[in-house]
Short mmCIF file of C-alpha atoms in Angstrom, two decimals:
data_model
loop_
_atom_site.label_atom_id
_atom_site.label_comp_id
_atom_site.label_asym_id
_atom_site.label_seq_id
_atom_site.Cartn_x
_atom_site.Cartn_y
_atom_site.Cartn_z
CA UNK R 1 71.64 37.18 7.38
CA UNK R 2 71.59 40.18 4.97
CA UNK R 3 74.64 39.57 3.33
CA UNK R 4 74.45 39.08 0.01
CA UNK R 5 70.78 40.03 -0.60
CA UNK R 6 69.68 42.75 -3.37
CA UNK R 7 66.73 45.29 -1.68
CA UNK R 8 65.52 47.80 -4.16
CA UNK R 9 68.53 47.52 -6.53
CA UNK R 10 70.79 47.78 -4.14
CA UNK R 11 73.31 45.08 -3.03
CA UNK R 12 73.59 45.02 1.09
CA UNK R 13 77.01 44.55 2.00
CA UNK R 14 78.45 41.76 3.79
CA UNK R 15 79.99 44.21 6.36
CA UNK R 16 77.07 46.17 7.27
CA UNK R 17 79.46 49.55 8.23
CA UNK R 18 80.07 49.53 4.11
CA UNK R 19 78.17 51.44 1.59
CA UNK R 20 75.51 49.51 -0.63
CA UNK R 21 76.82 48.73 -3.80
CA UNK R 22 74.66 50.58 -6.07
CA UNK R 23 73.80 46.87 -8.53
CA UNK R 24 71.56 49.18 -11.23
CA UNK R 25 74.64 51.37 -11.52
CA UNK R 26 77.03 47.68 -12.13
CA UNK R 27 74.79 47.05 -14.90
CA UNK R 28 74.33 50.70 -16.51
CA UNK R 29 78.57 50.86 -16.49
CA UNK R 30 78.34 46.93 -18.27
CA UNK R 31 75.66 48.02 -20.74
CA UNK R 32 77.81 51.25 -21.59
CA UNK R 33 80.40 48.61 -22.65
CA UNK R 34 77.84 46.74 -25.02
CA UNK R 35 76.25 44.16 -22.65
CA UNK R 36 73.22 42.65 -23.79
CA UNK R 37 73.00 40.33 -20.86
CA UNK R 38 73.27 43.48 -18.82
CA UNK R 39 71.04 45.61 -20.53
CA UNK R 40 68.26 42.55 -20.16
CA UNK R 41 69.25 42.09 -16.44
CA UNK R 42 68.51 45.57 -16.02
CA UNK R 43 65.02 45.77 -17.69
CA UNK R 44 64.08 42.69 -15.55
CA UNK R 45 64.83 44.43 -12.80
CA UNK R 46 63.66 47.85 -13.29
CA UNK R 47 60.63 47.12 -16.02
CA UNK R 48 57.98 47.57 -14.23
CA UNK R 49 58.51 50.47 -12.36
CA UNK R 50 59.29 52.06 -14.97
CA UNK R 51 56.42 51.37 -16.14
CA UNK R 52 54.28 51.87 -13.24
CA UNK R 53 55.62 55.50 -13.29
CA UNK R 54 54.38 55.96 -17.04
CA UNK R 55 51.56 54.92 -16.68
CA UNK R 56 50.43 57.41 -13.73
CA UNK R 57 51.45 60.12 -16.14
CA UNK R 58 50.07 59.26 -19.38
CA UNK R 59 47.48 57.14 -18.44
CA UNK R 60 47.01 55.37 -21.45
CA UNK R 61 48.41 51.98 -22.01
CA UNK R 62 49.28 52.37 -25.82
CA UNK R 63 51.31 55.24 -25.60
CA UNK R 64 52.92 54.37 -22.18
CA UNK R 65 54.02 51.02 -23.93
CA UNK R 66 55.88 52.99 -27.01
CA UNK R 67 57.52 55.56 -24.01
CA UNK R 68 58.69 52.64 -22.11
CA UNK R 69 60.14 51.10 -25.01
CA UNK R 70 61.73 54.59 -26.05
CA UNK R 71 62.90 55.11 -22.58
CA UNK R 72 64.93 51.54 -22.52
CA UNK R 73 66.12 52.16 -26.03
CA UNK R 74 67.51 55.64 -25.03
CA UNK R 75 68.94 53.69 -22.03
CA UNK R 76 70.86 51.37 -23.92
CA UNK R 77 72.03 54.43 -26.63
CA UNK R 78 73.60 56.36 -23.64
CA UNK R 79 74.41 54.43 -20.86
CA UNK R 80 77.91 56.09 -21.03
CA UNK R 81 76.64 59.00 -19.99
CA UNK R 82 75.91 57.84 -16.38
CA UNK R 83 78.62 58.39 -13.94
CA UNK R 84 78.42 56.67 -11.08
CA UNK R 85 79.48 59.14 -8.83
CA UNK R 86 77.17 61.19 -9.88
CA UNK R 87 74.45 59.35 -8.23
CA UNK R 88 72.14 56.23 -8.10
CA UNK R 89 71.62 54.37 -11.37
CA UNK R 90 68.18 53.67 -10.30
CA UNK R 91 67.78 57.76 -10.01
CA UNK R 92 69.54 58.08 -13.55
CA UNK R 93 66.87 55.85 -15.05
CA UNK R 94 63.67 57.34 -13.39
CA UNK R 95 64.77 60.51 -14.45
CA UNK R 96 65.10 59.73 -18.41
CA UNK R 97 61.74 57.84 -18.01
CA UNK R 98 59.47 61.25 -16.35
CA UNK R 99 61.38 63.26 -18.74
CA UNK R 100 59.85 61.41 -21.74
CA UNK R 101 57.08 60.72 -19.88
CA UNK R 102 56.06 64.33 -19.16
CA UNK R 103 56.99 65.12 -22.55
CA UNK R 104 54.80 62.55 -24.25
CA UNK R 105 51.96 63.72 -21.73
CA UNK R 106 52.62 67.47 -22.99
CA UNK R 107 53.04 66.79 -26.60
CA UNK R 108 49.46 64.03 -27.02
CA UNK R 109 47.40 65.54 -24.97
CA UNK R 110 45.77 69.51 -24.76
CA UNK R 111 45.36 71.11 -21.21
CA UNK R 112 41.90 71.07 -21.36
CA UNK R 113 41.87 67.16 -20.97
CA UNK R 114 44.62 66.89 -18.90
CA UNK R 115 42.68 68.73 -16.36
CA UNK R 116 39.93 66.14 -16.88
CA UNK R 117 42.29 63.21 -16.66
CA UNK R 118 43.55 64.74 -13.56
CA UNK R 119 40.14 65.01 -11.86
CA UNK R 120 39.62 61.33 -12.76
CA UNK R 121 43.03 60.04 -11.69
CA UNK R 122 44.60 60.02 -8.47
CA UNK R 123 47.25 62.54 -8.15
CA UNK R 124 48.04 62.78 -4.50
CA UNK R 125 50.13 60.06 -3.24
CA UNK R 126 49.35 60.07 -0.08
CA UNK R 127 45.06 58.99 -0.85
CA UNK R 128 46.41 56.24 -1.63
CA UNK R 129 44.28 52.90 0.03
CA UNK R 130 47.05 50.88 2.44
CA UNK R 131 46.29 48.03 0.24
CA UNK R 132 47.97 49.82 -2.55
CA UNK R 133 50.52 50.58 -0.27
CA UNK R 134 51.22 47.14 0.01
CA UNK R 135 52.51 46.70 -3.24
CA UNK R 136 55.17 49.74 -2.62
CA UNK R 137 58.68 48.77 -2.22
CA UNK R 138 60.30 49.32 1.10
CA UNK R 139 61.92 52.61 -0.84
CA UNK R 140 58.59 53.67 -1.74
CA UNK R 141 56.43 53.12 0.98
CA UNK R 142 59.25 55.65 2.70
CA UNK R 143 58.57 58.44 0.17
CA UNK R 144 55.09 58.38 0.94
CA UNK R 145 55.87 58.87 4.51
CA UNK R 146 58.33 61.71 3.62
CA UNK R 147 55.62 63.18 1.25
CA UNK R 148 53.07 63.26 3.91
CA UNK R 149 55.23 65.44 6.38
CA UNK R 150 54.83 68.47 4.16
CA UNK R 151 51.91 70.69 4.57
CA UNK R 152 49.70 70.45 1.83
CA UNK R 153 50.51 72.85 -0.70
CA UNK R 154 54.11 72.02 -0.93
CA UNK R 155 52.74 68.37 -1.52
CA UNK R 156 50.10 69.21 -4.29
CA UNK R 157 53.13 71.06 -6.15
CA UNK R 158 54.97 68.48 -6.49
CA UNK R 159 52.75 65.93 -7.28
CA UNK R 160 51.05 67.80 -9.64
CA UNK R 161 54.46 68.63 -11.60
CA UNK R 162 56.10 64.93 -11.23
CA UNK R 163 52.98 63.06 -12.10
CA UNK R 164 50.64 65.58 -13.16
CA UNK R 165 53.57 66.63 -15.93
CA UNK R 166 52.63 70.24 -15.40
CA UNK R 167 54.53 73.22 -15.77
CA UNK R 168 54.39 75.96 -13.16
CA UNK R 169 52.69 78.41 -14.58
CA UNK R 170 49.76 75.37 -15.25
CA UNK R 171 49.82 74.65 -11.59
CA UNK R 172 49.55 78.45 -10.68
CA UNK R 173 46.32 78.66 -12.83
CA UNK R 174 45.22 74.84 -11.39
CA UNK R 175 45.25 75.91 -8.07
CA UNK R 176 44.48 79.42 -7.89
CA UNK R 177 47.36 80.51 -6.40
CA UNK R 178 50.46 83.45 -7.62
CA UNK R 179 53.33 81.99 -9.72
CA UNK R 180 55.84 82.99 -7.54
CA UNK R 181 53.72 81.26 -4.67
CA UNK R 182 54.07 77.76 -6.92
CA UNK R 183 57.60 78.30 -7.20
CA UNK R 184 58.50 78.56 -3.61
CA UNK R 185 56.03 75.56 -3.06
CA UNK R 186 58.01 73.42 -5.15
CA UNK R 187 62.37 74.68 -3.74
CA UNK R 188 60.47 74.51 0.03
CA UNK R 189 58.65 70.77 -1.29
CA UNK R 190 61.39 69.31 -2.31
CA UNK R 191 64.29 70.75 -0.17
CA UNK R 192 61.89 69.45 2.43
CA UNK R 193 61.51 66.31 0.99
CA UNK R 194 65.20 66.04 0.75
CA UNK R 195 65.73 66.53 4.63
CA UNK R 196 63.31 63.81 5.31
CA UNK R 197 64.60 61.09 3.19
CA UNK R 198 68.32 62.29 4.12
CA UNK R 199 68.80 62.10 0.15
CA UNK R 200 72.75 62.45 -1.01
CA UNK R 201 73.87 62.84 -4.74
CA UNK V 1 72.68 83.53 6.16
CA UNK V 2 71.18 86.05 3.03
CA UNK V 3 71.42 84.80 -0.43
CA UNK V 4 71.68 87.12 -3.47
CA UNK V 5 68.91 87.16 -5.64
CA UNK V 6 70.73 85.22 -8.44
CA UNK V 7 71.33 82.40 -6.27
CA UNK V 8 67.79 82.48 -4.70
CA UNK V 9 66.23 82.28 -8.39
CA UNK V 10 68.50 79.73 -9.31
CA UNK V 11 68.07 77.49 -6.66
CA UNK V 12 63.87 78.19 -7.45
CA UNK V 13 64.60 77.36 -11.07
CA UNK V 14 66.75 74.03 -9.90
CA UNK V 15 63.64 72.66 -8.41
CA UNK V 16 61.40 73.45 -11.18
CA UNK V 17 63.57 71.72 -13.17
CA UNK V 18 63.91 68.60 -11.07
CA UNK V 19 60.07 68.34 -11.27
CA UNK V 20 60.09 68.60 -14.84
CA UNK V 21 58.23 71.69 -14.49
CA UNK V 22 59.78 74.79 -16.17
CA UNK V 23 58.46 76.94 -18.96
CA UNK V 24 61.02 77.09 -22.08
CA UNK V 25 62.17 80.40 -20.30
CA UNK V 26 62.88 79.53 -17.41
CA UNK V 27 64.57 76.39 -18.69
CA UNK V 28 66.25 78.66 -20.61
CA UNK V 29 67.31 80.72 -17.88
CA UNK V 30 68.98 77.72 -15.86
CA UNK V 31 70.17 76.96 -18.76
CA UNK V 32 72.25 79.79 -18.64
CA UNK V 33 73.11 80.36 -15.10
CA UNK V 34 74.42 76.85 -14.53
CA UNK V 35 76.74 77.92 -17.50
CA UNK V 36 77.81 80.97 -15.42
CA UNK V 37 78.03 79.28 -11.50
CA UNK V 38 79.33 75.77 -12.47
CA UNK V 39 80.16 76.06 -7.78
CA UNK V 40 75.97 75.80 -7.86
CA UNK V 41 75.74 72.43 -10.11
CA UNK V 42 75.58 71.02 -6.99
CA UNK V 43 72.08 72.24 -6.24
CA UNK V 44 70.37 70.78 -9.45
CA UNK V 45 71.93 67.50 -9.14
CA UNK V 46 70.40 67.12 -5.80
CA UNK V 47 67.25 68.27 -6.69
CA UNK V 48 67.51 65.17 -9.24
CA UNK V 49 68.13 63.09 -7.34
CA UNK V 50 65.54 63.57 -4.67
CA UNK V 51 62.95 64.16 -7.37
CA UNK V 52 63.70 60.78 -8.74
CA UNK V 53 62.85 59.59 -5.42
CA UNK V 54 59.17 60.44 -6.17
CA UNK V 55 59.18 57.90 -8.59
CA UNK V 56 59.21 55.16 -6.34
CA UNK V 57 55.98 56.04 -5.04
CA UNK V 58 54.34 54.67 -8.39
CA UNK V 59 52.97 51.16 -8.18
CA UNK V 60 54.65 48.73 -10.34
CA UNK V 61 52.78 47.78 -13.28
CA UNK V 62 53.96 44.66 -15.38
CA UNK V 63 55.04 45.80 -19.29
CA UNK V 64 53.18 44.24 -22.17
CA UNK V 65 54.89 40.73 -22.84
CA UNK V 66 56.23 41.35 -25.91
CA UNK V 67 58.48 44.63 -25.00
CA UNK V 68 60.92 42.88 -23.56
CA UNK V 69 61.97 41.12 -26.75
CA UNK V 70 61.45 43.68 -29.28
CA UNK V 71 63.94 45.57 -27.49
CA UNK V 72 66.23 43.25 -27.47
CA UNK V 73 66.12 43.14 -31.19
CA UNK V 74 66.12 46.94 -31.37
CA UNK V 75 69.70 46.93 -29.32
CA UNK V 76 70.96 44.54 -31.39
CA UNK V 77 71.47 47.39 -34.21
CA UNK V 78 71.36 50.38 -32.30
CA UNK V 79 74.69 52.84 -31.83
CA UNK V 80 75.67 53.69 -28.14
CA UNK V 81 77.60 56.43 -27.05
CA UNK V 82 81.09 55.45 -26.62
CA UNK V 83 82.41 55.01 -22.97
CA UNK V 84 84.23 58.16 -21.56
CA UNK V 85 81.02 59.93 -21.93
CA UNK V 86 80.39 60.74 -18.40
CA UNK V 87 81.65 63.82 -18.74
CA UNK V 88 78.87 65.25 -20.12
CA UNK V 89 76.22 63.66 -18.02
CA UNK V 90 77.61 66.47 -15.41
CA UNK V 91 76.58 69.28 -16.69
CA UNK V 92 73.62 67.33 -18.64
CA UNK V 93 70.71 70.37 -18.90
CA UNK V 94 67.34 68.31 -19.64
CA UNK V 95 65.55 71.63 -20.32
CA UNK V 96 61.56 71.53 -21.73
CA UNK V 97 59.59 73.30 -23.74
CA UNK V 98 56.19 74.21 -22.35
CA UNK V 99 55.09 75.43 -25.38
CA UNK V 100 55.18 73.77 -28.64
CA UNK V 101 58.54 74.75 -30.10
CA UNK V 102 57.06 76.40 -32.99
CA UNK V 103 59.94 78.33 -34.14
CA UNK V 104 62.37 75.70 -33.87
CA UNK V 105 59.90 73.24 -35.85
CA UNK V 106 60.48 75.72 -38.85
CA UNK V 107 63.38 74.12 -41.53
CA UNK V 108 64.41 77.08 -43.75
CA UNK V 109 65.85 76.75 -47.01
CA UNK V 110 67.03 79.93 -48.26
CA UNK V 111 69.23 81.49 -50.90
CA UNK V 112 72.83 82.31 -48.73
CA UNK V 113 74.31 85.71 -49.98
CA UNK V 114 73.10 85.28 -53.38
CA UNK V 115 75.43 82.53 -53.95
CA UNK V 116 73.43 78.88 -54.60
CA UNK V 117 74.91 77.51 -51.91
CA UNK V 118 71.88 75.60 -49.91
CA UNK V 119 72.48 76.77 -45.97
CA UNK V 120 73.40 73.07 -44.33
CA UNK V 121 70.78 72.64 -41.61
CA UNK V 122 69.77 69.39 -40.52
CA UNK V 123 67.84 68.44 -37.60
CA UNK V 124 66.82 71.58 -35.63
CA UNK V 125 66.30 70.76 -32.07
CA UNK V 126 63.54 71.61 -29.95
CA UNK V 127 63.83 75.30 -28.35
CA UNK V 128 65.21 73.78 -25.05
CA UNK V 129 67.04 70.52 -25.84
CA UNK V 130 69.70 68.73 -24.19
CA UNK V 131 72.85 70.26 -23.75
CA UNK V 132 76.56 69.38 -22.29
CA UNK V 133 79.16 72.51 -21.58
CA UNK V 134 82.21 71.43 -19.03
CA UNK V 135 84.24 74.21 -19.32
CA UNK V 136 83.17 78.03 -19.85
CA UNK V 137 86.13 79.62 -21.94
CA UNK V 138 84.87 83.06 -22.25
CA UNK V 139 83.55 83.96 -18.33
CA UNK V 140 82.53 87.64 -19.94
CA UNK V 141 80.51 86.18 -22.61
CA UNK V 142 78.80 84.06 -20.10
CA UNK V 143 77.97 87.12 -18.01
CA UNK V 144 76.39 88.24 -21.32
CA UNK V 145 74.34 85.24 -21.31
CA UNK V 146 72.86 85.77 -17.77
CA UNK V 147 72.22 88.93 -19.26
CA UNK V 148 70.26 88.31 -22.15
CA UNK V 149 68.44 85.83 -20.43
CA UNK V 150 67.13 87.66 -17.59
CA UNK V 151 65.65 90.67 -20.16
CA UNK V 152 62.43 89.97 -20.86
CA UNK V 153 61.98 89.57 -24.46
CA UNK V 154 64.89 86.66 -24.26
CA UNK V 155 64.95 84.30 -26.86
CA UNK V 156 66.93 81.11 -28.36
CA UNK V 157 67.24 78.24 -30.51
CA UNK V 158 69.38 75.61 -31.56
CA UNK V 159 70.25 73.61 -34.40
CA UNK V 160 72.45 70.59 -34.78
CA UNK V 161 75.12 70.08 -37.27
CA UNK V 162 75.62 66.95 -39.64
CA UNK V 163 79.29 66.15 -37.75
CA UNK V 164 77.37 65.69 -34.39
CA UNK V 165 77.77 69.23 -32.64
CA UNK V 166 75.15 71.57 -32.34
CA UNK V 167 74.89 75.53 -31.72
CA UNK V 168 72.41 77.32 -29.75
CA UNK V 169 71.93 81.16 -29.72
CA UNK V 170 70.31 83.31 -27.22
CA UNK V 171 69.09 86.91 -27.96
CA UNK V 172 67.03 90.22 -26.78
CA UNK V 173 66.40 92.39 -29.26
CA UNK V 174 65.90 95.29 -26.13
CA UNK V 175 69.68 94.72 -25.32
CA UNK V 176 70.38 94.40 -28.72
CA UNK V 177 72.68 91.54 -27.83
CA UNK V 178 73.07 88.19 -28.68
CA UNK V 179 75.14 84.80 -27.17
CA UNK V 180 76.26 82.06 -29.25
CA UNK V 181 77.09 78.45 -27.02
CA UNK V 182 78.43 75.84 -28.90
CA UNK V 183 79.25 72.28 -28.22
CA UNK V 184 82.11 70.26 -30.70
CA UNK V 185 81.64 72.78 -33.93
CA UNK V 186 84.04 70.92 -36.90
CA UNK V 187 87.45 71.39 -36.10
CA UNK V 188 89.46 74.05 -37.22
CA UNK V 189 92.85 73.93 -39.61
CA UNK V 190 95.87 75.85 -38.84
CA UNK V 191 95.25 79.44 -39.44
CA UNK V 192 91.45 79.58 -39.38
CA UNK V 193 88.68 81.17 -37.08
CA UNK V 194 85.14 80.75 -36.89
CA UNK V 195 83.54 83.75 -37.91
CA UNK V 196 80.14 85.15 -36.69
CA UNK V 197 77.77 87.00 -38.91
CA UNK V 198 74.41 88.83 -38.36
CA UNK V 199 72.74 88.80 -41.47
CA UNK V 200 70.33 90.94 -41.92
CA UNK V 201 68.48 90.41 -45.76
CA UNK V 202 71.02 89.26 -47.47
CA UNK V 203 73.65 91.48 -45.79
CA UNK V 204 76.31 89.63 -43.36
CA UNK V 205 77.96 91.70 -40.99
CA UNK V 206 80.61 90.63 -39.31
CA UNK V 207 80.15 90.10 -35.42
CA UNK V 208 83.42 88.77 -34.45
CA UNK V 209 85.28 85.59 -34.26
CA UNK V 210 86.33 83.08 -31.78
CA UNK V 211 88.33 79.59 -32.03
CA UNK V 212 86.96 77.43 -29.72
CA UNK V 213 84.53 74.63 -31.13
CA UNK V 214 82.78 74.08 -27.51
CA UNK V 215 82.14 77.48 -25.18
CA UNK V 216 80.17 80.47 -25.33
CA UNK V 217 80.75 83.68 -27.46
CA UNK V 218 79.40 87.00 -27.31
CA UNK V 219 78.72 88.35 -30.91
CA UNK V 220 80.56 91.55 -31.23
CA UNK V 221 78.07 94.58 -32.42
CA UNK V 222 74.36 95.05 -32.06
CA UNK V 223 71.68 92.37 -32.24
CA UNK V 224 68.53 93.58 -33.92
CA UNK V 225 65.56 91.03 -33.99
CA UNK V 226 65.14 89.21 -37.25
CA UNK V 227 68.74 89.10 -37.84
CA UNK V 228 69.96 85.85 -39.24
CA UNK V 229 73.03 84.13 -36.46
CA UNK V 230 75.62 82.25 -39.15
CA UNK V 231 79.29 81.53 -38.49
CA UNK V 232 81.74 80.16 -40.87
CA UNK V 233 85.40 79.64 -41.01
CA UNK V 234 87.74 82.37 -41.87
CA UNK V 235 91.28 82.67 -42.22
CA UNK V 236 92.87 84.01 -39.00
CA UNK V 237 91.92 87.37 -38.19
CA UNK V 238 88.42 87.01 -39.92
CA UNK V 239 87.53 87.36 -43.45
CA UNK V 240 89.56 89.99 -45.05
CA UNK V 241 86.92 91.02 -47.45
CA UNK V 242 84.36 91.96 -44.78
CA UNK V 243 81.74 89.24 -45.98
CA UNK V 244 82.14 85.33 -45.62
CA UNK V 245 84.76 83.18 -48.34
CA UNK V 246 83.01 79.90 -47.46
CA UNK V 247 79.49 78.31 -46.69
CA UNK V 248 78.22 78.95 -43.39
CA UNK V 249 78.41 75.90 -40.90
CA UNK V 250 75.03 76.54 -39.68
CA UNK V 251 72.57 79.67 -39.55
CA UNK V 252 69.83 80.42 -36.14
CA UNK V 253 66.81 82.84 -37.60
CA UNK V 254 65.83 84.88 -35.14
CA UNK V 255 62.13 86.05 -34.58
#
């Protein structure tokens, strides 16, 4: 029986013709009105990966640690501003966690050794060994699938802004191609990416 | 079906942005356009959304121990935004500076008029910092804006005021024009304006005023580069002298 379970933040509903309840949004509208208890609930649940997503941009441990911490802090200063309607609270989080991620990753560390770092680490999703695969959530293992349907380029743009943390005109220079080529990489990418995980806001 | 070019750059920009990956320009530029076709907002809010989707693809990786804890301390005296903000989440800009904000970084003290008054900014925020308009209250000036920011020598900056609002201007000194957006200026007594001033030296000029503490202004007159951006408040109708009768609430140096 499904009812009643919690996949991926989300509540399944009794009725299975209803809506998921959206349970990371529940607790971002509690901590808004001062929950603690809330606020913990939702760092148990969403701690590590948020973390997991720092640390593929910054790489090191140290400063990934103080972003996470900023990025929970800034969570609890303006919950308010999260409108459910506006979307999943799961999405609302990630998106204040790459934000300071990508800025932290901009602000410590020159171009020159990003591009190093990049060599090193693995930037395309999709290399990924099955076994790491494993560890995906449900949700995640069905992004990688989505990412994989687009050709190539579209997929290097992306990844190489979301995780990579660079801009476009760094990616234009990175892989040799016209700005205005990166651009239209990334709307096609993600409008793609869109279509195949059926994504509403 | 054709789009115009606006829409087809904005919608470019929009992903850009999702990814995190704009130059201060271009951030800029959104920036602006969202102001001027709240019908597209839709666009970048989907782009969010499925961008945040990437982030699942991340493994999981447990937090230090000790995180947990010390942030429950930190919450324990830390402010929140009050409820009823949600408002401002919607037309939430997280714009980024690919460069290092170099211009903003620079605090400057300077003599005002002549007069000893020290100008009163605080914390100026990075070249493209987060932003929350709901309502545009002057469509023409927001044309303006689109304007400015499309020439290529575009500029801006912003600063944020002790009281909690904050003021960012846009400029191009090859239109000679220049945009002021601000978001919950102090409020205004009966029979006063907020007066804008290009200052150029030590010589304000008068480039209009306006009475709404949130929305976007054109400044009256022409913008020449290096001209200081300072508003203050004025008895209705302006200043009557022709220079400012009170302390400016903020001043925007332009390069």
């Amino acid at each position: 029986m499904l009812g009643g379970m919690v996949i991926d933040g989300m509540d399944v509903a009794e009725n299975s013709d209803e809506p998921p309840i959206d349970a990371i949004a529940g607790l971002l509208v509690r901590t808004a009105n001062g929950s603690q208890a809330a606020f913990a609930e939702l760092y148990d649940a969403l701690a590590a990966r948020v973390f997991g997503l720092i640390v593929r941009v910054l790489v090191d441990r140290a400063q990934s640690e103080e972003v996470l911490q900023e990025v929970f802090l800034e969570i609890w200063q303006s919950a308010a501003r999260f409108a459910p309607n506006m979307g999943q609270g799961r999405s609302w989080v990630f998106t204040i966690a790459h934000r300071r991620a990508v800025d932290r990753v901009r602000a410590s560390q020159a171009s020159s050794t990003r591009d190093a770092r990049a060599g090193r680490r693995d930037l395309d999703v999709p290399y990924d060994p099955v076994a790491e695969q494993v560890e995906l959530s449900v949700a995640g293992r069905e992004v990688v699938a989505a990412l994989n349907a687009l050709p190539e380029a579209q997929r290097e743009s992306l990844t190489l802004a979301y995780f990579g943390g660079y801009t476009q005109t760094e990616i234009a220079a990175l892989v040799g191609a016209p700005l205005g080529t990166v651009k239209t990489r990334m709307r096609d990418g993600l409008s793609r990416l869109r279509m195949e995980l059926g994504v509403t806001s | 079906m054709s789009e115009t070019p606006t829409r087809k750059e904005f919608d470019d920009l929009a992903a850009g942005h999702a990814l995190g990956a704009l130059s201060a320009s271009d951030a800029a530029r959104l920036a602006a356009l969202r102001l001027a076709h709240p019908e597209w907002e839709h666009v970048v809010a989907e782009d969010v959304e499925t961008a945040a989707r990437i982030a699942d693809t991340a493994r999981p990786v447990e937090p230090p121990i000790g995180v947990r804890s010390a942030l429950l301390s930190a919450i324990a005296e830390s402010p929140q935004d009050p409820p009823g903000d949600e408002e401002a989440a919607t037309h939430t800009a997280h714009a980024r500076a690919a460069d290092p904000p170099a211009r903003a970084e620079r605090s400057p003290s300077r003599r005002w008029f002549g007069l000893a008054a020290v100008i009163a900014l605080l914390a100026v925020l990075s070249v493209a910092g987060i932003w929350g308009v709901t309502t545009l209250t002057r469509p023409a000036s927001v044309v303006a804006l689109e304007e400015i920011t499309a020439a290529p020598d575009s500029a801006h900056a912003k600063v944020a005021l002790p009281g909690g609002g904050s003021a960012e201007a846009f400029w191009s000194g090859d239109l000679g024009r220049a945009v002021l957006v601000t978001e919950e200026l102090p409020p205004l007594g009966d029979g006063e304006v907020y007066e804008l001033w290009y200052v150029r030296g030590d010589t304000p000029v008068s480039a209009g005023t306006f009475d709404a503490a949130t929305g976007t202004t054109a400044l009256t007159g022409e913008f020449s580069t290096g001209d200081v951006i300072a508003v203050t408040v004025e008895a209705d109708g302006g200043s009557p002298t022709g220079s400012p009768t009170t302390d400016p609430l903020f001043a925007i140096e332009t390069s």
